[in-house]
Coordinates of C-alpha atoms in Angstrom, one line a residue:
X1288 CA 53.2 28.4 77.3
X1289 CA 53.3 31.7 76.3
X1290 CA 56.5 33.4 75.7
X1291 CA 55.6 36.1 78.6
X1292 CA 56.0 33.6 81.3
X1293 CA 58.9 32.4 80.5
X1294 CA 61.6 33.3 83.2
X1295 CA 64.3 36.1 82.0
X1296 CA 67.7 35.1 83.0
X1297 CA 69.6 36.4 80.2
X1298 CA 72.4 34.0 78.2
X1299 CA 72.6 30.5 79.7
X1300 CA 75.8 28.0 78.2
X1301 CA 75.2 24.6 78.1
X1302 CA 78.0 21.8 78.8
X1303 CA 78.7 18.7 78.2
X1304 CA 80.7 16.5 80.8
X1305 CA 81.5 13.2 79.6
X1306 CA 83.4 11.3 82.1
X1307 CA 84.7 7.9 82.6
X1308 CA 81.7 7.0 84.4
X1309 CA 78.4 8.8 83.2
X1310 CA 77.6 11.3 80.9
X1311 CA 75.8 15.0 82.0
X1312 CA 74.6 17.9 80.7
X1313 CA 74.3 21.0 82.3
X1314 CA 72.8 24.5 82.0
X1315 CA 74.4 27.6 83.5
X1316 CA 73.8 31.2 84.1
X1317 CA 76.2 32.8 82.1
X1318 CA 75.9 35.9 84.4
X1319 CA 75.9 34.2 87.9
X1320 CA 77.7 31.0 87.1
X1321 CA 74.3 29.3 88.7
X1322 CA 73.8 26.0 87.7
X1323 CA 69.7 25.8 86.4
X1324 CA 69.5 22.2 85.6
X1325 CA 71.0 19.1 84.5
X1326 CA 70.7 15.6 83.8
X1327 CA 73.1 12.3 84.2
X1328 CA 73.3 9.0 82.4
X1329 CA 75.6 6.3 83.8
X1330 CA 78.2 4.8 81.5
X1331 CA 78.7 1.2 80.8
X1332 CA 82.4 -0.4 81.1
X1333 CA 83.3 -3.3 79.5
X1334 CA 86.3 -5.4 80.6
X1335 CA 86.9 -8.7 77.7
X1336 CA 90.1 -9.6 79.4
X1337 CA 92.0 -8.9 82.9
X1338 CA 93.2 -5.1 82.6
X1339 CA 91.5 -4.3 79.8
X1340 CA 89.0 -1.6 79.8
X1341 CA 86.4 -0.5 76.9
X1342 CA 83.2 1.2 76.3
X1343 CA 81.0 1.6 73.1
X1344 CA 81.6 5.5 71.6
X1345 CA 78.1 4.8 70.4
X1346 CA 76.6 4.5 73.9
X1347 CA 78.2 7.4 74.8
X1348 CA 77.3 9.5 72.2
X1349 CA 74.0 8.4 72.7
X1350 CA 73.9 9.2 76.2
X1351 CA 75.3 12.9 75.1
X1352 CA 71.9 13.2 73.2
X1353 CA 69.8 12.2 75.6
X1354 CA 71.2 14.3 78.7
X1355 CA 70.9 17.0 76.1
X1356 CA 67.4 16.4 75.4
X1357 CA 66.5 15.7 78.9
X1358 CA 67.9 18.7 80.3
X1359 CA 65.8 20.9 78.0
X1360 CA 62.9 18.9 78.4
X1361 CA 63.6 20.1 82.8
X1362 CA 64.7 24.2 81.6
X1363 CA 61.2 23.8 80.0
X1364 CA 59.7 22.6 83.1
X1365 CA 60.7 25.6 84.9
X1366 CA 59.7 28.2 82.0
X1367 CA 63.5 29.1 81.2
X1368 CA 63.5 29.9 77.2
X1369 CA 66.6 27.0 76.1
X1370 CA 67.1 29.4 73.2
X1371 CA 68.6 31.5 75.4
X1372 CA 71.3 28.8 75.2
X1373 CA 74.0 30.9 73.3
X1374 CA 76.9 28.5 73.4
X1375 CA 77.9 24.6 75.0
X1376 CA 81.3 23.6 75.6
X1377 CA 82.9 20.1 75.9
X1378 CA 84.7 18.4 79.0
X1379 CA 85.9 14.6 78.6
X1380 CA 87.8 12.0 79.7
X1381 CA 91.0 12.4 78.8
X1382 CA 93.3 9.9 76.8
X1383 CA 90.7 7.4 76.1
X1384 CA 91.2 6.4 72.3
X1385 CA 88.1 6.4 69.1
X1386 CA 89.3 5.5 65.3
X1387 CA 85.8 5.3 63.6
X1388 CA 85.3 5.5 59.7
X1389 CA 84.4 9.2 58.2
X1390 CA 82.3 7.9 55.4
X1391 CA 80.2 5.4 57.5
X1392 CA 80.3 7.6 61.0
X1393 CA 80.5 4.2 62.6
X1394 CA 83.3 3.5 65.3
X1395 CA 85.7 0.8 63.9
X1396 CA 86.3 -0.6 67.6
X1397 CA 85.1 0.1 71.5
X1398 CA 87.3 2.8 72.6
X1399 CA 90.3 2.0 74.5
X1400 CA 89.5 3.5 77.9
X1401 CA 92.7 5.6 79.4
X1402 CA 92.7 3.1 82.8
X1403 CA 93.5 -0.1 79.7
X1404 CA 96.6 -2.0 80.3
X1405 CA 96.7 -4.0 77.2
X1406 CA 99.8 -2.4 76.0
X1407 CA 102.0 -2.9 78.8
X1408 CA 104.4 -5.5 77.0
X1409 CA 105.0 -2.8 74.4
X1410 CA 105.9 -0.3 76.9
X1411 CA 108.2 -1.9 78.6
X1412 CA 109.9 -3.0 75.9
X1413 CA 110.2 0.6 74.4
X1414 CA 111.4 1.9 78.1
X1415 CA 114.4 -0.9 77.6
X1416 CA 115.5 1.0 74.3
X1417 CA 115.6 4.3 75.6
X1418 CA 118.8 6.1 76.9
X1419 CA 119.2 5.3 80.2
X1420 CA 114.8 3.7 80.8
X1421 CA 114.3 7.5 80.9
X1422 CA 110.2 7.6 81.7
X1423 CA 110.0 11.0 80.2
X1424 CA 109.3 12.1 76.9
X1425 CA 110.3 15.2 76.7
X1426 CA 108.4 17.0 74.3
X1427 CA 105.3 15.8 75.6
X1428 CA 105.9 16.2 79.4
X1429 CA 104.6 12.6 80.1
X1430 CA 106.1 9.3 81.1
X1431 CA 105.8 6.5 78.3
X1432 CA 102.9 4.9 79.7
X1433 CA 99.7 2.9 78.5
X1434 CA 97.6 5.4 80.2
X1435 CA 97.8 8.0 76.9
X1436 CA 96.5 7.7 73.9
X1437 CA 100.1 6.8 71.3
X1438 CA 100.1 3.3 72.2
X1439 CA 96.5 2.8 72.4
X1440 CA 96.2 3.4 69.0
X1441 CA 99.7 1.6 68.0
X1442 CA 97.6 -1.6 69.4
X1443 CA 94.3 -1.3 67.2
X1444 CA 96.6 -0.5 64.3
X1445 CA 98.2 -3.6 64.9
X1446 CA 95.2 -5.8 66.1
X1447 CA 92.0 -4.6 64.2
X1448 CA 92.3 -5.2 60.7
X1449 CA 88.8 -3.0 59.9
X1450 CA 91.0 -0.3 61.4
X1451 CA 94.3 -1.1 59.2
X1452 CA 92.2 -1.2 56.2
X1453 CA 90.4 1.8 56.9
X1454 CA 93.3 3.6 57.2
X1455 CA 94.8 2.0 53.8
X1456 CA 91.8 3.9 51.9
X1457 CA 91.8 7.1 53.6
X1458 CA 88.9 6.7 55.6
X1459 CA 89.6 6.3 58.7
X1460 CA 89.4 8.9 62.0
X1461 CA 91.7 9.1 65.7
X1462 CA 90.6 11.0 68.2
X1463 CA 89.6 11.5 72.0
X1464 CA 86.4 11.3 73.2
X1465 CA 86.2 15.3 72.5
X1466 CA 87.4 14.7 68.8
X1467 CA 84.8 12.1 68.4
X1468 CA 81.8 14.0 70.0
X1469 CA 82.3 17.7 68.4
X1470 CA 82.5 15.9 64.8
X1471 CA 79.2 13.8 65.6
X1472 CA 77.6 16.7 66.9
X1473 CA 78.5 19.0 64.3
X1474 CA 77.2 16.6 61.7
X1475 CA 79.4 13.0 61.6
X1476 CA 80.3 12.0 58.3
X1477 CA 77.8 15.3 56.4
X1478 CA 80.6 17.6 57.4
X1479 CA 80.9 16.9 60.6
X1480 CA 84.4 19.1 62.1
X1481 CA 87.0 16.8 63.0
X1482 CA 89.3 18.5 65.8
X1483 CA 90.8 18.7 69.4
X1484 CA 92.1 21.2 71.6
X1485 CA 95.3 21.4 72.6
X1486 CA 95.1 19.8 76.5
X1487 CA 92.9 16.7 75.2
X1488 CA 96.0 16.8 72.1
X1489 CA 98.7 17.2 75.1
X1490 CA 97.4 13.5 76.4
X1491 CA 98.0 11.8 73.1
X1492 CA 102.2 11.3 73.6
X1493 CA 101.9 12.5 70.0
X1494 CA 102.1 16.3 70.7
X1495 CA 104.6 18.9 71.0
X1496 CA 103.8 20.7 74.3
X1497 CA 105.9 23.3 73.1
X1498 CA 105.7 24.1 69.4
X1499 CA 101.5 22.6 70.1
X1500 CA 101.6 21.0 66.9
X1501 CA 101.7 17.2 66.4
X1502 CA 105.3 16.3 66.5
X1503 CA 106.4 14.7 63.2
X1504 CA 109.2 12.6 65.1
X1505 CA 106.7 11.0 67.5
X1506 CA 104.1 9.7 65.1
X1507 CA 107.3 8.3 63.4
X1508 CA 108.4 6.8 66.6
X1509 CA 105.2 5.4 67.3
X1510 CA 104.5 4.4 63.8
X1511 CA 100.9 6.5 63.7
X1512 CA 100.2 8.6 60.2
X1513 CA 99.5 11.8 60.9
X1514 CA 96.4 12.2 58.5
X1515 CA 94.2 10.9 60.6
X1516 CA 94.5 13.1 63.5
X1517 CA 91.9 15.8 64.3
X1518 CA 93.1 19.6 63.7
X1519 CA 94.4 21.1 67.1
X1520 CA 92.7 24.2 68.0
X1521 CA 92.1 26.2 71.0
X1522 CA 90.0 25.8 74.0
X1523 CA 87.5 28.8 73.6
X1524 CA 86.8 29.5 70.0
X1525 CA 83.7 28.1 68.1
X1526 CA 84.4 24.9 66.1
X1527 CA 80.9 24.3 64.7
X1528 CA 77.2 24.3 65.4
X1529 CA 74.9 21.7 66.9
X1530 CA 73.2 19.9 63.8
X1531 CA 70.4 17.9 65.6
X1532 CA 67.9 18.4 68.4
X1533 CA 66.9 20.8 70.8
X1534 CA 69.9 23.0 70.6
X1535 CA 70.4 22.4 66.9
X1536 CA 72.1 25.8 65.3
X1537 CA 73.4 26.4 69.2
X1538 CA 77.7 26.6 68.4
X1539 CA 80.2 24.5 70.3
X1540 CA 82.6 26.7 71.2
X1541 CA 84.6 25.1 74.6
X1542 CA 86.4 21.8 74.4
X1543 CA 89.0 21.2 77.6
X1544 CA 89.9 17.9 79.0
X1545 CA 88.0 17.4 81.9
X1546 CA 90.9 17.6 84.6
X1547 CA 91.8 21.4 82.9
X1548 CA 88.3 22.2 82.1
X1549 CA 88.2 21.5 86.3
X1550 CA 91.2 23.9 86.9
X1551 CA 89.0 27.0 84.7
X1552 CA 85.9 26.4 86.9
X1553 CA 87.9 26.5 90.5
X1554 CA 89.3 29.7 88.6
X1555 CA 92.8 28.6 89.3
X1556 CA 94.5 31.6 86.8
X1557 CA 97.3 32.4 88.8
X1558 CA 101.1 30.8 88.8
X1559 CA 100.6 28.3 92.1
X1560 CA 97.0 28.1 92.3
X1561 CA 96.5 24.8 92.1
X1562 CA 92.8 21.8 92.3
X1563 CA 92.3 18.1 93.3
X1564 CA 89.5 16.4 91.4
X1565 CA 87.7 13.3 92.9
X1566 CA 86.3 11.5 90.2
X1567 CA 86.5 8.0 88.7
X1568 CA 90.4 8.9 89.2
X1569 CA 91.8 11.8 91.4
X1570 CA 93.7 14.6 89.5
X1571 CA 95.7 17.5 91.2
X1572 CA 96.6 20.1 89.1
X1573 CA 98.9 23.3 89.5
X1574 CA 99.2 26.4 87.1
X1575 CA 102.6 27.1 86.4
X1576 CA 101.8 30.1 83.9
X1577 CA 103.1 30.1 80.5
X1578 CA 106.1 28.2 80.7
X1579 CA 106.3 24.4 81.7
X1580 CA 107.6 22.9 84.3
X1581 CA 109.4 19.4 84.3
X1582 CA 108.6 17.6 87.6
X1583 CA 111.6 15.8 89.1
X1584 CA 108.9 14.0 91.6
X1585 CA 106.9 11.9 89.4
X1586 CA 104.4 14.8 88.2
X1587 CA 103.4 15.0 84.6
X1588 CA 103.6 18.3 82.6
X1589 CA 100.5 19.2 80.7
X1590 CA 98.3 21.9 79.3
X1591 CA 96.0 23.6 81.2
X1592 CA 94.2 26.1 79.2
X1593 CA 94.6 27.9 75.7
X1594 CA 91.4 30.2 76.3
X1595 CA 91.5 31.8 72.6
X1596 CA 92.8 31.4 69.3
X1597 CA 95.4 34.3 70.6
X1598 CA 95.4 33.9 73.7
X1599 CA 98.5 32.6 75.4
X1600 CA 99.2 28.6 76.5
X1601 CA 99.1 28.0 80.2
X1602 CA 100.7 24.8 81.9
X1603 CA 100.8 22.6 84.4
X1604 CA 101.8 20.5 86.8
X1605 CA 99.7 17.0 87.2
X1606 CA 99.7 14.1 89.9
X1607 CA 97.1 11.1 88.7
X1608 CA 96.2 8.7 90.8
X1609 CA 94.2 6.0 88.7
X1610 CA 91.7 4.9 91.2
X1611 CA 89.6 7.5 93.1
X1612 CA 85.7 7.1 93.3
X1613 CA 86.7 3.8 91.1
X1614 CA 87.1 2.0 94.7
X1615 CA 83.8 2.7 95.6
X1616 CA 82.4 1.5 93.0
X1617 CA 84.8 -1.7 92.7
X1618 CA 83.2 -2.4 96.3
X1619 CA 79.9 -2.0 95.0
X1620 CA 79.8 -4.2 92.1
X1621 CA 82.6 -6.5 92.5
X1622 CA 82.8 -7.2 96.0
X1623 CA 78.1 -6.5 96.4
X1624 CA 78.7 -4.9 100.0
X1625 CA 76.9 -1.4 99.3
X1626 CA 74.6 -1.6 97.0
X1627 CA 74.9 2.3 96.1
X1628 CA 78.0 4.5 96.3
X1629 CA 76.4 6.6 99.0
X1630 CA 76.4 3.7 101.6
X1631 CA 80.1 3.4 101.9
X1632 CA 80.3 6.9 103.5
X1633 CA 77.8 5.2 106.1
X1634 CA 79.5 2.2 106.5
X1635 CA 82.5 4.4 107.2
X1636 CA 81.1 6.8 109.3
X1637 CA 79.9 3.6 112.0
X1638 CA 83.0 2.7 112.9
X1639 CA 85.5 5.5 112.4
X1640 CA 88.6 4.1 111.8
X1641 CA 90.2 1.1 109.6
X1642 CA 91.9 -0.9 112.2
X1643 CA 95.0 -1.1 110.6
X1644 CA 93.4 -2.2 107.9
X1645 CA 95.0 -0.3 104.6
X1646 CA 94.1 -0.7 100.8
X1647 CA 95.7 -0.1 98.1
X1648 CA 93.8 0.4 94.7
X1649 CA 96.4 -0.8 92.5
X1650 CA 93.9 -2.1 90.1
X1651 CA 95.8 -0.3 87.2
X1652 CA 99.4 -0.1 88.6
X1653 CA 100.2 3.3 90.2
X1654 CA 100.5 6.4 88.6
X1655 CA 102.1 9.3 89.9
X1656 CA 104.6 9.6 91.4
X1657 CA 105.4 5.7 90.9
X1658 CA 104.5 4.9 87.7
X1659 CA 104.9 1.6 88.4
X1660 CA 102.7 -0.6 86.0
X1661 CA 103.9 -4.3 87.7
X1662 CA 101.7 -3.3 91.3
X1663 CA 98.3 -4.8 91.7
X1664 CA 95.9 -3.8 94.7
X1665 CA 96.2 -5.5 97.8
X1666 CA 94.4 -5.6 101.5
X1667 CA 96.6 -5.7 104.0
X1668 CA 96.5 -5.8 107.9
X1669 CA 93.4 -8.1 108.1
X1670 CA 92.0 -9.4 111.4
X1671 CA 89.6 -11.5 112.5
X1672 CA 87.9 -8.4 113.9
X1673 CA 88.1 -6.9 110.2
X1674 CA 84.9 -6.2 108.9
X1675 CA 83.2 -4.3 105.9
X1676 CA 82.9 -0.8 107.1
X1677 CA 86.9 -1.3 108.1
X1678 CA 86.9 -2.2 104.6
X1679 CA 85.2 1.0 103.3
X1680 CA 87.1 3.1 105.7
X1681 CA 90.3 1.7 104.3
X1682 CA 88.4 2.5 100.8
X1683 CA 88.2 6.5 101.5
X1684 CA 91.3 6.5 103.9
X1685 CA 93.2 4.9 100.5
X1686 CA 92.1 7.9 98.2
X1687 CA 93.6 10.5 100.3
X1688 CA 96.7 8.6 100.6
X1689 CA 97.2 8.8 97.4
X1690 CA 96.6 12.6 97.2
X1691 CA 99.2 12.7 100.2
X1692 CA 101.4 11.4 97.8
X1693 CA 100.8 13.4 94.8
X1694 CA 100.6 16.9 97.1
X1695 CA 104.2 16.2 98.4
X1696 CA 105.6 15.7 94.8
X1697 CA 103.9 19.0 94.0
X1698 CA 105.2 20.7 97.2
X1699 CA 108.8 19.6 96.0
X1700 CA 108.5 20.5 92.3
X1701 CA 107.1 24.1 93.6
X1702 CA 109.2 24.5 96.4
X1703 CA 106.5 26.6 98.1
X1704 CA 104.0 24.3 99.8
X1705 CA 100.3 24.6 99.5
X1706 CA 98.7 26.3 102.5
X1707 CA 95.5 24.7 101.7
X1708 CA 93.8 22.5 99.1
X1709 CA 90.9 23.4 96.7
X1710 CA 88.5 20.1 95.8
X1711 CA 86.4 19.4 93.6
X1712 CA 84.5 16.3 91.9
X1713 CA 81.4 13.6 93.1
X1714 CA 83.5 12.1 95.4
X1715 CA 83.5 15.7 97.5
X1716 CA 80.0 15.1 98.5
X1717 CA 81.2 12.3 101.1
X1718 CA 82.1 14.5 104.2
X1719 CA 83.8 11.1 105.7
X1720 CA 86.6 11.8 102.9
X1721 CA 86.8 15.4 102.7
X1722 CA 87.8 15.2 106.6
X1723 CA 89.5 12.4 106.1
X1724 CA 92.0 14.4 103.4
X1725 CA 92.2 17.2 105.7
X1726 CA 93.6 14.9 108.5
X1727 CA 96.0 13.0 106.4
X1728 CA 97.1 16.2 104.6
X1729 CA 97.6 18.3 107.7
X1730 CA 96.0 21.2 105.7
X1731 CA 92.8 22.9 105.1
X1732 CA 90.6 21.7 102.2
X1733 CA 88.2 23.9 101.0
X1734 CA 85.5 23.0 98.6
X1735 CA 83.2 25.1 96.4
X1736 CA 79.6 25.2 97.4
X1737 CA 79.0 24.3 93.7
X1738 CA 80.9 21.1 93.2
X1739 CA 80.4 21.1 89.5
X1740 CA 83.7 22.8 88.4
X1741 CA 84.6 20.6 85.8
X1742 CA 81.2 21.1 83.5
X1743 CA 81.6 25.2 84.8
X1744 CA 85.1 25.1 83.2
X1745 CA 83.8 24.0 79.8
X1746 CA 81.0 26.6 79.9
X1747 CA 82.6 29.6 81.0
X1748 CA 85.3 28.9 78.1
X1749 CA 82.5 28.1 75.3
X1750 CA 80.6 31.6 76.8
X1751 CA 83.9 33.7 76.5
X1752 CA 84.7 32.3 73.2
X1753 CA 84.9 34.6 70.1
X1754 CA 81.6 35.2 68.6
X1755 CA 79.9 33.8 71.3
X1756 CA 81.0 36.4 74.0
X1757 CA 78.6 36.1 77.2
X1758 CA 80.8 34.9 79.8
X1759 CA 83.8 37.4 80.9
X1760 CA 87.3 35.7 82.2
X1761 CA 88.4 39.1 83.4
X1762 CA 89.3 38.8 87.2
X1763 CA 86.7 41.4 88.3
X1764 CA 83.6 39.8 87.1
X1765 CA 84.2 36.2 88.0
X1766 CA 81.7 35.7 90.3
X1767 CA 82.4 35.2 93.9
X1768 CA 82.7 31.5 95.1
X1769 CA 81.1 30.4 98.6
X1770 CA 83.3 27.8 100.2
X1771 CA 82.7 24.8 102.7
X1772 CA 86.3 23.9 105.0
X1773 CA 87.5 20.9 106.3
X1774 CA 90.2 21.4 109.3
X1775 CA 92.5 18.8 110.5
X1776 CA 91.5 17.4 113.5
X1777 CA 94.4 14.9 114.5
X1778 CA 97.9 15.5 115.5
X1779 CA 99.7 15.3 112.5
X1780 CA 101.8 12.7 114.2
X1781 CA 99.1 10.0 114.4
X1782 CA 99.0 11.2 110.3
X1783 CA 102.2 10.5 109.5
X1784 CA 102.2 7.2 111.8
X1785 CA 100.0 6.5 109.3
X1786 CA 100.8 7.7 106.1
X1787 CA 104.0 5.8 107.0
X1788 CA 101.9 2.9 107.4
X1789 CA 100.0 3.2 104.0
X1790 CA 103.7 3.8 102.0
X1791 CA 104.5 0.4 103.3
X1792 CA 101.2 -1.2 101.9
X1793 CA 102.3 0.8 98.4
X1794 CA 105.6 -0.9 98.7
X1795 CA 103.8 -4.3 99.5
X1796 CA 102.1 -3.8 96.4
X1797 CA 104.5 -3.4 93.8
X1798 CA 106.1 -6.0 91.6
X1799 CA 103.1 -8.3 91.3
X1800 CA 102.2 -8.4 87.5
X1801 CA 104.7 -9.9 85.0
X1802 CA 104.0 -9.1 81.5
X1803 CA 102.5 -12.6 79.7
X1804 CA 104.4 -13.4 76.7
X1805 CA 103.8 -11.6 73.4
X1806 CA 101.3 -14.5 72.1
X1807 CA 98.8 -13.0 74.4
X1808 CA 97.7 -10.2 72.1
X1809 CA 99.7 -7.4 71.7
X1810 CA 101.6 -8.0 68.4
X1811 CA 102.8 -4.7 68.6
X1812 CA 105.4 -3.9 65.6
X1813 CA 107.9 -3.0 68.3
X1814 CA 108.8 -6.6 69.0
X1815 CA 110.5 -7.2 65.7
X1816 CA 111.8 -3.7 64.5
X1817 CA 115.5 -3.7 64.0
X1818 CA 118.3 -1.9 65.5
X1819 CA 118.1 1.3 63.4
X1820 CA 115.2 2.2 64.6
X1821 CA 115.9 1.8 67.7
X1822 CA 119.0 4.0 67.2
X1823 CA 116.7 6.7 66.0
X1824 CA 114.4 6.4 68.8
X1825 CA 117.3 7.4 71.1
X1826 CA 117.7 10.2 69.0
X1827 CA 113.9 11.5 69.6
X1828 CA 114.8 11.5 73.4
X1829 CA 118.3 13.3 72.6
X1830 CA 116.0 16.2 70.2
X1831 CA 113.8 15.9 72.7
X1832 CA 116.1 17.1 75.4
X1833 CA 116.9 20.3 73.9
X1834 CA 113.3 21.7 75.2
X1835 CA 114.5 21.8 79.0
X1836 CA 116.6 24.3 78.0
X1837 CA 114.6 26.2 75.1

């Protein structure tokens, strides 16, 4: 075609937004914020043993390349030049853990997705050795938990022996999914850039929130050597250019986890603006500015953005539910009664309630604001009249539950409630749950006319970036966002009749799981270390401490 009929749009950023449960890539306007095209590969998950949870960093790596290629292949279609493609950024699953070897550019094992459970055992033996089963490292903002990345890696150091040899002769690589793709991308084991930014490095338990550096004392405490993490950096600045493909030469210059790369594309900027993603899991996030906040509800305390090199750290507050959109698709392939996500909203819709039917997704434990790793999902308030669009309804009604539970805990660590609740995520497409979440919150929810907020995020801070420059962050030119709003239409006493219904399914749900006995796989070093180091692992929560008041 010749180059005259090609459509003039002016500087377009690609991004990539690799979730828990497929892979995308999409192509924006850099001027308008218009999506032009995209394309979506689903994820496999692999699951060798109850709670555990894996995928192959080769498959998704693989399904980065192809959504890449794809995508152009579409932009093509429609006579939009791709090398008008001035810059891609990076949004990922958070927390999921990749050690693969730099000579070989091989992964060493699956990567340990962030919903894994395998190292329960060690965490609750490291919560009975800390002052007072305090949850809450401080210097990290998070509770000890397997859901971040520290004792992921503690358990392929101590299981995989590739891994412990790999790191005996210097060649082996840590990182989140972000670490892993930017230094495949940018050329794997021929120079390919081996870093994070600093909200994927704030998910590790391994980084100082405050200083942003990886915290000496913590990769003591959890035994990891610090030479094979990736080099922090910001989340807008270029880190290296594509080396293969259609957008080879093109620089990668945005990297946000995907729950803060969601919180830039809603353009939440200001203290108390705060987002509720619906994905795989749901995330509700709160700006607090520049200094963080420590939740006293069962929030987590995070990064939300570092848009520049000198730009300054912004924070937040977090409430993560485990399983979201997860549910629907536990329905579809475990229990076979939808055979795509899209019919449960149908099944829903036919019979409009759940007759007292209530579910609780436990299939990880509970996150926020229990963080109780011992509860196990459970259906409860079965009939014979119970069928499966109750079932489904329970499904959806169970998501916004949760959310109920996180926006209180944020409404008490803020003090100033939210008025209304900004959404985002696939999940928002199902207009049975977005009404549902309006009813059970008893507040307007309002969500973007362009869902995609999470892959936006990721562009608009690879556009901005320094050297790349095509995408302004000032207030003024952010483009306007068209909205669609859900209004409550119960009395919110029939919603807290029952929300006080659902909190006594949660309570039903807890104390299930018993850890099995260490035999079972997780010889973790921290069975057998002796007292001393116990001793000084009080003494990281003690140093720790002193950032409350700093």
């Amino acid at each position: 075609m010749a180059a005259s009929d090609r459509v003039v749009l002016g500087p377009l950023v690609g991004s990539i937004d690799q979730g828990t449960s497929s892979t995308r890539f999409l192509v924006f306007n850099a001027r308008t914020a218009e999506l032009l095209s995209h394309h979506q590969v689903e994820i496999k998950q692999e699951f060798p043993k109850e709670g555990w949870v894996e995928q192959d960093p080769k498959e998704i790596l693989q399904s980065v390349y192809e959504c890449v290629e794809k995508t152009c292949e579409k932009l093509n279609q429609l006579n939009i030049d791709i090398t008008n493609i001035k810059a891609v950024g990076v949004s990922n699953q958070r927390e999921t853990t990749v050690v693969w070897d730099k000579t070989t550019g091989e992964p060493l094992y699956n990567a340990i997705v962030w919903l894994d459970l395998r190292t329960q055992p060690t965490v609750e033996r490291l919560l009975k050795i800390i002052p007072g089963q305090n949850k809450s490292f401080f210097k990290t903002g998070l509770p000890l938990s397997t859901y971040f990345s520290a004792v992921k890696l503690r358990w392929l150091l101590d299981n995989v022996e590739e891994i412990r040899q790999a790191v005996h002769d210097g060649r082996a690589m840590f990182g989140t999914i972000d670490s892993w793709l930017i230094w495949s991308l940018t050329g794997g084991k021929n120079g390919g850039v081996h870093c994070t930014d600093v909200t994927n490095a704030s998910r590790t338990m391994l980084f100082n929130i405050h200083s942003l550096e990886w915290d000496s004392e913590l990769c003591h405490f959890f035994d990891v050597p610090m030479e094979i993490l990736p080099k922090v950096r910001s989340s807008s600045e270029i880190y290296g250019l594509m080396k293969s493909g259609a957008l080879t030469g093109v620089p990668i210059s945005g990297c946000l986890g995907d729950q803060s790369a969601a919180l830039v594309g809603q353009m939440c900027f200001k203290d108390g603006q705060a987002k509720n993603t619906y994905g795989t899991g749901c995330f509700l996030l709160c700006n607090t500015g520049q200094k963080p906040v420590l939740s006293e509800h069962g929030l987590l305390t995070t990064v939300a953005y570092k848009l520049g090199r000198d730009k300054p750290v912004c924070y937040a507050l977090e409430g993560s539910v485990a399983i979201a959109g997860a549910v629907v698709r536990w329905l579809r392939d475990n229990l076979g009664i939808v055979k795509s996500s899209s019919e449960v909203e149908k099944l829903a819709a036919e019979v409009g309630t759940s007759y007292g039917c209530y579910f609780v997704p436990a299939f990880s434990g509970l996150y926020a604001p229990y963080w109780e790793p011992s509860a196990r999902g459970i259906i409860c308030g079965l009939t014979q009249f119970t069928n499966k669009n109750h079932i489904a309804f329970a499904a959806l009604e169970a998501v916004c539950f949760q959310t109920r539970e996180i926006l209180d805990a944020m409404n008490k660590d803020c003090g100033i409630p939210l008025s209304e609740l900004q959404v985002d995520g696939g999940m928002t497409n199902n207009k049975i749950l977005m009404q549902l979440q309006a009813d059970i919150l008893c507040i307007q929810v309002v969500k973007p006319s362009m869902p995609e907020t999470t892959a936006l995020g990721a562009a608009m801070a690879a556009g901005a970036a320094e050297g790349v420059g095509v995408w302004s962050l000032n207030p003024g030119d952010l483009t306007a966002v068209t909205w669609e709003r859900f209004e409550p239409q119960i009395n919110p006493e029939e919603s807290e009749y029952r929300y006080a219904r659902w909190k006594k399914a949660v309570m039903k749900s807890m104390g299930w799981e018993i850890s099995e006995p260490q035999a079972n796989g997780d010889s973790s070093i921290f069975s057998s270390l002796p007292l001393g180091f116990y001793i000084v692992s009080s003494m990281i929560m003690v140093i720790g401490a002193k950032y409350i008041s700093g």
